[in-house]
PDB file of C-alpha atoms in Angstrom:
ATOM      1  CA  MET E   1     -23.722  10.174 -18.454  1.00 65.00           C
ATOM      2  CA  SER E   2     -22.795  11.237 -15.170  1.00 80.00           C
ATOM      3  CA  ASN E   3     -20.852  13.539 -12.949  1.00 84.00           C
ATOM      4  CA  ILE E   4     -18.437  12.440 -10.507  1.00 86.00           C
ATOM      5  CA  VAL E   5     -16.305  14.019  -7.327  1.00 87.00           C
ATOM      6  CA  ILE E   6     -13.587  11.958  -5.941  1.00 85.00           C
ATOM      7  CA  VAL E   7     -12.327  12.994  -2.119  1.00 87.00           C
ATOM      8  CA  GLU E   8      -9.753  11.985   0.023  1.00 85.00           C
ATOM      9  CA  SER E   9     -11.498  10.638   3.074  1.00 86.00           C
ATOM     10  CA  LYS E  10     -14.766   9.008   4.420  1.00 87.00           C
ATOM     11  CA  ASN E  11     -15.398  12.571   6.170  1.00 92.00           C
ATOM     12  CA  ASP E  12     -14.379  14.853   3.079  1.00 91.00           C
ATOM     13  CA  LYS E  13     -17.363  12.646   1.399  1.00 90.00           C
ATOM     14  CA  ILE E  14     -19.813  12.945   3.738  1.00 92.00           C
ATOM     15  CA  PHE E  15     -19.394  16.857   3.996  1.00 94.00           C
ATOM     16  CA  MET E  16     -19.223  17.302   0.129  1.00 92.00           C
ATOM     17  CA  GLN E  17     -22.356  15.402  -0.106  1.00 89.00           C
ATOM     18  CA  GLY E  18     -24.185  17.612   2.220  1.00 90.00           C
ATOM     19  CA  MET E  19     -22.958  20.670   0.013  1.00 90.00           C
ATOM     20  CA  VAL E  20     -24.223  18.771  -3.226  1.00 87.00           C
ATOM     21  CA  GLU E  21     -27.783  18.565  -1.160  1.00 87.00           C
ATOM     22  CA  LYS E  22     -27.851  22.087  -0.231  1.00 87.00           C
ATOM     23  CA  LEU E  23     -26.922  23.291  -3.943  1.00 87.00           C
ATOM     24  CA  ASN E  24     -29.345  20.737  -5.511  1.00 82.00           C
ATOM     25  CA  CYS E  25     -26.809  19.337  -7.935  1.00 76.00           C
ATOM     26  CA  ASP E  26     -26.681  16.028  -9.722  1.00 75.00           C
ATOM     27  CA  ILE E  27     -23.337  14.951  -8.895  1.00 76.00           C
ATOM     28  CA  GLN E  28     -22.286  11.661  -7.383  1.00 74.00           C
ATOM     29  CA  VAL E  29     -19.536  12.091  -4.367  1.00 79.00           C
ATOM     30  CA  ALA E  30     -17.389   9.078  -5.002  1.00 69.00           C
ATOM     31  CA  SER E  31     -15.724   6.455  -2.804  1.00 63.00           C
ATOM     32  CA  PRO E  32     -12.742   8.428  -1.352  1.00 55.00           C
ATOM     33  CA  ILE E  33      -9.146   8.242  -2.013  1.00 51.00           C
ATOM     34  CA  TYR E  34      -8.445   6.329   1.378  1.00 43.00           C
ATOM     35  CA  ILE E  35      -5.503   8.253   3.472  1.00 37.00           C
ATOM     36  CA  ASP E  36      -5.003   8.425   7.076  1.00 35.00           C
ATOM     37  CA  ASP E  37      -6.955  11.666   8.178  1.00 31.00           C
ATOM     38  CA  TYR E  38      -4.078  12.527  10.632  1.00 27.00           C
ATOM     39  CA  GLN E  39      -1.442  11.700   8.131  1.00 28.00           C
ATOM     40  CA  SER E  40       0.990  14.517   6.446  1.00 29.00           C
ATOM     41  CA  LEU E  41       0.696  15.403   2.838  1.00 32.00           C
ATOM     42  CA  GLU E  42       2.869  12.313   2.045  1.00 37.00           C
ATOM     43  CA  GLY E  43      -0.038  10.310   2.442  1.00 45.00           C
ATOM     44  CA  LEU E  44      -1.834  11.431  -0.408  1.00 67.00           C
ATOM     45  CA  SER E  45       0.714   9.855  -3.058  1.00 76.00           C
ATOM     46  CA  GLU E  46       1.037  10.199  -6.625  1.00 82.00           C
ATOM     47  CA  THR E  47       0.494   6.331  -6.507  1.00 84.00           C
ATOM     48  CA  GLU E  48      -2.912   6.791  -5.117  1.00 83.00           C
ATOM     49  CA  LEU E  49      -3.804   9.726  -7.004  1.00 86.00           C
ATOM     50  CA  THR E  50      -2.778   8.192 -10.246  1.00 87.00           C
ATOM     51  CA  LYS E  51      -4.490   4.686  -9.456  1.00 85.00           C
ATOM     52  CA  ALA E  52      -7.749   6.629  -8.691  1.00 84.00           C
ATOM     53  CA  LEU E  53      -7.474   8.476 -12.333  1.00 87.00           C
ATOM     54  CA  LYS E  54      -6.702   5.095 -14.150  1.00 85.00           C
ATOM     55  CA  ASN E  55      -9.900   3.925 -12.564  1.00 83.00           C
ATOM     56  CA  LEU E  56     -12.004   6.627 -14.079  1.00 82.00           C
ATOM     57  CA  GLU E  57     -10.280   6.149 -17.428  1.00 82.00           C
ATOM     58  CA  ARG E  58     -12.069   2.830 -17.966  1.00 79.00           C
ATOM     59  CA  LYS E  59     -15.461   4.539 -17.175  1.00 78.00           C
ATOM     60  CA  ILE E  60     -14.548   7.289 -19.315  1.00 82.00           C
ATOM     61  CA  ASP E  61     -13.996   4.924 -22.080  1.00 74.00           C
ATOM     62  CA  ARG E  62     -17.635   3.414 -21.379  1.00 78.00           C
ATOM     63  CA  LYS E  63     -18.675   7.019 -21.690  1.00 73.00           C
ATOM     64  CA  ASP E  64     -20.422   6.708 -18.509  1.00 75.00           C
ATOM     65  CA  ILE E  65     -18.644   9.998 -17.073  1.00 82.00           C
ATOM     66  CA  GLU E  66     -19.026  13.551 -18.511  1.00 85.00           C
ATOM     67  CA  LYS E  67     -17.141  15.693 -16.019  1.00 88.00           C
ATOM     68  CA  ILE E  68     -14.780  14.864 -13.103  1.00 88.00           C
ATOM     69  CA  GLY E  69     -14.141  16.808  -9.967  1.00 89.00           C
ATOM     70  CA  ILE E  70     -11.271  15.911  -7.621  1.00 89.00           C
ATOM     71  CA  ILE E  71     -10.970  17.584  -4.201  1.00 91.00           C
ATOM     72  CA  ILE E  72      -7.961  17.267  -2.140  1.00 91.00           C
ATOM     73  CA  ASP E  73      -6.580  19.178   1.051  1.00 92.00           C
ATOM     74  CA  MET E  74      -4.617  22.271   0.463  1.00 93.00           C
ATOM     75  CA  ASP E  75      -2.650  21.694   3.600  1.00 90.00           C
ATOM     76  CA  ASN E  76      -0.025  23.985   4.140  1.00 90.00           C
ATOM     77  CA  TYR E  77       1.212  24.296   0.500  1.00 91.00           C
ATOM     78  CA  ALA E  78       1.089  26.657  -2.329  1.00 93.00           C
ATOM     79  CA  GLU E  79      -1.936  26.691  -4.808  1.00 92.00           C
ATOM     80  CA  ARG E  80       1.178  26.188  -7.631  1.00 92.00           C
ATOM     81  CA  GLU E  81       2.415  23.377  -5.767  1.00 93.00           C
ATOM     82  CA  ARG E  82      -0.657  21.531  -5.662  1.00 92.00           C
ATOM     83  CA  LEU E  83      -1.261  22.046  -9.199  1.00 92.00           C
ATOM     84  CA  LYS E  84       2.203  20.517 -10.260  1.00 92.00           C
ATOM     85  CA  PHE E  85       1.174  17.546  -7.960  1.00 91.00           C
ATOM     86  CA  VAL E  86      -2.016  16.703  -9.324  1.00 91.00           C
ATOM     87  CA  ASN E  87      -0.505  17.833 -13.097  1.00 92.00           C
ATOM     88  CA  ARG E  88       2.089  14.946 -12.633  1.00 92.00           C
ATOM     89  CA  CYS E  89      -0.792  12.685 -11.855  1.00 91.00           C
ATOM     90  CA  ILE E  90      -2.672  13.426 -14.859  1.00 90.00           C
ATOM     91  CA  GLU E  91       0.159  13.208 -17.109  1.00 90.00           C
ATOM     92  CA  GLN E  92       0.611   9.499 -16.298  1.00 90.00           C
ATOM     93  CA  VAL E  93      -2.868   8.471 -17.252  1.00 89.00           C
ATOM     94  CA  PHE E  94      -4.504  10.894 -19.615  1.00 87.00           C
ATOM     95  CA  GLU E  95      -3.809  13.176 -22.711  1.00 84.00           C
ATOM     96  CA  ALA E  96      -4.502  16.227 -21.732  1.00 84.00           C
ATOM     97  CA  GLU E  97      -3.650  19.877 -21.242  1.00 83.00           C
ATOM     98  CA  THR E  98      -1.904  21.405 -18.276  1.00 86.00           C
ATOM     99  CA  LEU E  99      -4.139  22.125 -15.468  1.00 85.00           C
ATOM    100  CA  SER E 100      -3.506  26.204 -14.520  1.00 88.00           C
ATOM    101  CA  SER E 101      -5.861  26.846 -12.087  1.00 91.00           C
ATOM    102  CA  THR E 102      -8.612  25.225  -9.867  1.00 92.00           C
ATOM    103  CA  LYS E 103     -12.416  25.447 -10.723  1.00 91.00           C
ATOM    104  CA  GLN E 104     -11.431  25.176 -14.535  1.00 91.00           C
ATOM    105  CA  PHE E 105     -12.045  22.414 -16.530  1.00 94.00           C
ATOM    106  CA  ILE E 106      -9.591  20.667 -18.969  1.00 92.00           C
ATOM    107  CA  ASP E 107     -10.375  18.176 -21.448  1.00 92.00           C
ATOM    108  CA  ILE E 108      -8.938  14.861 -20.832  1.00 90.00           C
ATOM    109  CA  TYR E 109      -9.086  11.796 -23.278  1.00 87.00           C
ATOM    110  CA  GLY E 110      -8.945   7.992 -22.545  1.00 78.00           C
ATOM    111  CA  GLU E 111      -6.989   5.446 -24.387  1.00 78.00           C
ATOM    112  CA  SER E 112     -10.037   4.909 -27.007  1.00 80.00           C
ATOM    113  CA  GLY E 113     -10.148   8.926 -27.462  1.00 82.00           C
ATOM    114  CA  THR E 114     -13.354   9.380 -25.614  1.00 83.00           C
ATOM    115  CA  SER E 115     -13.255  12.807 -23.772  1.00 87.00           C
ATOM    116  CA  ALA E 116     -14.283  13.939 -20.455  1.00 89.00           C
ATOM    117  CA  LYS E 117     -14.066  17.425 -18.463  1.00 92.00           C
ATOM    118  CA  LEU E 118     -11.864  17.424 -15.333  1.00 92.00           C
ATOM    119  CA  ALA E 119     -11.411  20.339 -12.765  1.00 94.00           C
ATOM    120  CA  TYR E 120      -9.533  20.208  -9.348  1.00 92.00           C
ATOM    121  CA  TYR E 121     -10.639  21.997  -6.023  1.00 95.00           C
ATOM    122  CA  PHE E 122      -8.231  22.302  -3.043  1.00 95.00           C
ATOM    123  CA  THR E 123     -10.052  22.419   0.337  1.00 96.00           C
ATOM    124  CA  ASN E 124      -8.857  25.760   2.405  1.00 96.00           C
ATOM    125  CA  VAL E 125      -9.425  28.635   4.380  1.00 96.00           C
ATOM    126  CA  GLY E 126      -7.250  31.601   3.189  1.00 94.00           C
ATOM    127  CA  GLY E 127      -4.981  29.507   1.229  1.00 94.00           C
ATOM    128  CA  ARG E 128      -4.135  26.912   3.876  1.00 94.00           C
ATOM    129  CA  GLY E 129      -6.080  23.713   5.474  1.00 94.00           C
ATOM    130  CA  GLU E 130      -8.231  20.854   5.182  1.00 94.00           C
ATOM    131  CA  LEU E 131     -12.089  19.767   6.072  1.00 96.00           C
ATOM    132  CA  GLU E 132     -11.341  20.536   9.807  1.00 96.00           C
ATOM    133  CA  THR E 133      -9.981  24.279   9.136  1.00 97.00           C
ATOM    134  CA  LEU E 134     -13.053  24.933   6.852  1.00 97.00           C
ATOM    135  CA  LEU E 135     -15.547  23.338   9.565  1.00 98.00           C
ATOM    136  CA  LYS E 136     -14.051  25.720  12.222  1.00 98.00           C
ATOM    137  CA  ALA E 137     -14.571  28.687   9.898  1.00 98.00           C
ATOM    138  CA  ILE E 138     -18.220  27.809   9.400  1.00 98.00           C
ATOM    139  CA  LYS E 139     -19.314  26.913  12.698  1.00 98.00           C
ATOM    140  CA  ALA E 140     -22.820  28.307  13.392  1.00 98.00           C
ATOM    141  CA  LYS E 141     -23.109  27.763  16.992  1.00 97.00           C
ATOM    142  CA  ASP E 142     -21.621  29.132  20.349  1.00 98.00           C
ATOM    143  CA  SER E 143     -18.550  27.384  20.996  1.00 98.00           C
ATOM    144  CA  PRO E 144     -17.268  28.316  24.401  1.00 98.00           C
ATOM    145  CA  TYR E 145     -15.694  24.688  25.250  1.00 98.00           C
ATOM    146  CA  ALA E 146     -13.860  24.558  21.993  1.00 98.00           C
ATOM    147  CA  ASP E 147     -13.011  28.522  21.879  1.00 98.00           C
ATOM    148  CA  CYS E 148     -11.372  27.698  25.606  1.00 98.00           C
ATOM    149  CA  LEU E 149      -8.731  25.406  23.815  1.00 98.00           C
ATOM    150  CA  ASP E 150      -6.589  28.690  23.313  1.00 97.00           C
ATOM    151  CA  SER E 151      -5.715  29.270  26.781  1.00 97.00           C
ATOM    152  CA  TRP E 152      -5.133  25.183  26.743  1.00 97.00           C
ATOM    153  CA  LYS E 153      -2.812  25.700  23.625  1.00 97.00           C
ATOM    154  CA  THR E 154      -1.179  28.989  25.273  1.00 96.00           C
ATOM    155  CA  CYS E 155      -0.389  26.822  28.357  1.00 97.00           C
ATOM    156  CA  LEU E 156       1.118  24.211  26.116  1.00 96.00           C
ATOM    157  CA  GLU E 157       3.563  26.586  24.827  1.00 95.00           C
ATOM    158  CA  SER E 158       4.615  28.194  28.413  1.00 96.00           C
ATOM    159  CA  GLN E 159       5.636  24.459  29.012  1.00 96.00           C
ATOM    160  CA  GLY E 160       7.848  24.607  25.875  1.00 96.00           C
ATOM    161  CA  LYS E 161       5.116  22.028  24.391  1.00 95.00           C
ATOM    162  CA  LYS E 162       3.743  22.628  20.773  1.00 92.00           C
ATOM    163  CA  ILE E 163       0.597  21.400  19.032  1.00 94.00           C
ATOM    164  CA  ASN E 164       0.490  22.114  15.021  1.00 93.00           C
ATOM    165  CA  GLN E 165      -2.471  23.858  13.545  1.00 93.00           C
ATOM    166  CA  LYS E 166      -3.688  20.835  11.744  1.00 91.00           C
ATOM    167  CA  GLU E 167      -3.770  18.862  15.113  1.00 94.00           C
ATOM    168  CA  PHE E 168      -5.295  21.851  16.904  1.00 96.00           C
ATOM    169  CA  ASP E 169      -8.059  22.264  14.419  1.00 96.00           C
ATOM    170  CA  LYS E 170      -8.976  18.756  14.625  1.00 96.00           C
ATOM    171  CA  PHE E 171      -9.053  19.095  18.380  1.00 96.00           C
ATOM    172  CA  TRP E 172     -11.237  22.067  17.972  1.00 98.00           C
ATOM    173  CA  ILE E 173     -13.716  20.544  15.714  1.00 98.00           C
ATOM    174  CA  SER E 174     -13.842  17.544  18.025  1.00 97.00           C
ATOM    175  CA  ASN E 175     -14.697  19.535  21.297  1.00 97.00           C
ATOM    176  CA  TYR E 176     -17.186  21.628  19.517  1.00 98.00           C
ATOM    177  CA  ILE E 177     -19.422  18.665  18.146  1.00 97.00           C
ATOM    178  CA  ARG E 178     -19.185  16.791  21.542  1.00 96.00           C
ATOM    179  CA  PHE E 179     -19.395  19.697  23.978  1.00 96.00           C
ATOM    180  CA  ASP E 180     -20.999  22.620  22.125  1.00 97.00           C
ATOM    181  CA  THR E 181     -23.392  21.178  19.948  1.00 97.00           C
ATOM    182  CA  CYS E 182     -24.226  17.706  21.235  1.00 95.00           C
ATOM    183  CA  SER E 183     -27.511  17.432  23.988  1.00 94.00           C
ATOM    184  CA  LYS E 184     -27.146  15.696  27.180  1.00 92.00           C
ATOM    185  CA  GLN E 185     -29.149  12.863  25.692  1.00 93.00           C
ATOM    186  CA  GLU E 186     -26.566  12.443  22.698  1.00 93.00           C
ATOM    187  CA  GLN E 187     -23.903  12.761  24.972  1.00 91.00           C
ATOM    188  CA  LYS E 188     -24.832   9.439  26.783  1.00 92.00           C
ATOM    189  CA  GLN E 189     -23.853   8.077  23.310  1.00 93.00           C
ATOM    190  CA  ALA E 190     -20.761  10.460  22.576  1.00 91.00           C
ATOM    191  CA  GLY E 191     -19.020   7.717  20.598  1.00 90.00           C
ATOM    192  CA  GLY E 192     -21.843   7.252  18.351  1.00 92.00           C
ATOM    193  CA  LYS E 193     -23.613  10.809  18.121  1.00 94.00           C
ATOM    194  CA  CYS E 194     -20.996  13.242  18.886  1.00 94.00           C
ATOM    195  CA  SER E 195     -17.878  12.647  17.294  1.00 93.00           C
ATOM    196  CA  MET E 196     -16.189  12.993  14.038  1.00 94.00           C
ATOM    197  CA  SER E 197     -15.596   9.062  13.719  1.00 93.00           C
ATOM    198  CA  LYS E 198     -19.510   9.331  13.256  1.00 93.00           C
ATOM    199  CA  PHE E 199     -19.648  12.329  11.272  1.00 95.00           C
ATOM    200  CA  ASP E 200     -22.338  10.695   9.139  1.00 94.00           C
ATOM    201  CA  TYR E 201     -24.690  11.130  12.072  1.00 95.00           C
ATOM    202  CA  VAL E 202     -23.749  14.796  12.777  1.00 95.00           C
ATOM    203  CA  MET E 203     -24.436  15.683   9.158  1.00 94.00           C
ATOM    204  CA  GLU E 204     -27.630  13.770   8.954  1.00 93.00           C
ATOM    205  CA  HIS E 205     -29.017  14.828  12.361  1.00 94.00           C
ATOM    206  CA  LYS E 206     -27.414  18.380  12.872  1.00 94.00           C
ATOM    207  CA  LYS E 207     -26.602  20.069   9.916  1.00 94.00           C
ATOM    208  CA  GLU E 208     -27.630  23.548  11.411  1.00 96.00           C
ATOM    209  CA  ILE E 209     -24.466  23.160  13.583  1.00 97.00           C
ATOM    210  CA  TRP E 210     -22.579  24.569  10.016  1.00 97.00           C
ATOM    211  CA  ASP E 211     -23.271  28.138   8.639  1.00 97.00           C
ATOM    212  CA  TRP E 212     -24.061  27.102   4.725  1.00 96.00           C
ATOM    213  CA  ASP E 213     -23.938  30.925   3.745  1.00 95.00           C
ATOM    214  CA  ASN E 214     -20.687  31.580   5.208  1.00 97.00           C
ATOM    215  CA  PRO E 215     -17.993  33.339   2.817  1.00 97.00           C
ATOM    216  CA  ALA E 216     -15.958  30.652   3.372  1.00 97.00           C
ATOM    217  CA  LEU E 217     -17.904  28.182   1.427  1.00 97.00           C
ATOM    218  CA  ASP E 218     -17.924  30.325  -1.556  1.00 96.00           C
ATOM    219  CA  ASP E 219     -15.098  29.139  -3.620  1.00 95.00           C
ATOM    220  CA  LEU E 220     -16.424  25.511  -2.918  1.00 95.00           C
ATOM    221  CA  LYS E 221     -19.716  26.381  -4.201  1.00 94.00           C
ATOM    222  CA  ASP E 222     -18.356  27.798  -7.223  1.00 94.00           C
ATOM    223  CA  PHE E 223     -16.526  24.909  -7.943  1.00 93.00           C
ATOM    224  CA  PHE E 224     -19.564  22.412  -7.394  1.00 91.00           C
ATOM    225  CA  LYS E 225     -21.764  24.880  -9.821  1.00 90.00           C
ATOM    226  CA  LEU E 226     -19.195  23.730 -12.661  1.00 90.00           C
ATOM    227  CA  PHE E 227     -21.428  20.509 -12.338  1.00 85.00           C
ATOM    228  CA  CYS E 228     -25.104  21.620 -11.774  1.00 79.00           C
TER     229      CYS E 228
END
C-alpha cells in the first residue's frame, strides 16, 4: 500500500517533493495534472481533475493506494468555492462523504467497494495565491533585484498600465532566482540554471534559497504530516 499526492504542474511536483524530503515522509508525488502555469483558474477544469480521480480509482480497486492527497492552487478564490469545486469532481467518481475542510481525510470507495482516504490542500499565503506566492513568502536570501520590481510596478501604474498580482509574483520569483541567487558562473547558463523552467536544477542545487522553517509553510507541513 502506498500514499500518493497529485499536484497541478511540474514545478509544483518539484517543490512538493522537496517538502516531502524535508519531512522524511513516505509519499509519492505523482505526475501532475497538466495545465498552463500562466492560465487562470478555468485551466484546472472539472474534466481534468475528474480524469485524475478516475485514474486513481483503478489503483484503489487494486488496493495499491491507502491515502491520496490532492494539492491545487487557491488563486483568488475563497476556500468554500474551492471545496465546492473539488466536491463536484469527487461526486462524479467516488462514493464519498462531502469534503468540508482541507487537511482532513474523508473515506472514498471504488467500484468494487475498496476504500481509501482522500484529503485536499489549496496552495496559498494568507488565503490567496499559488506556488510562486508561497515561494516569494519563504525566500531566504537578500532580494534587491526582485524587490526593486515594486518601483517598476508603480511606474507602470503611473503610465496607466497594470500587471496582476499573479503575473507579478511569477516575475518576482524569476528575478529572485536569476539575479539574487545565481552565481556569476551560473548566470552564464541562465536558461538552464537560473530560471523557473529549470526549477528542478534550483531545487536540487540551491534549496537554501528558501526558508523551510517559515511559518507560511506550517499549513502545508500539517497536510503532509497526515501521510507520515
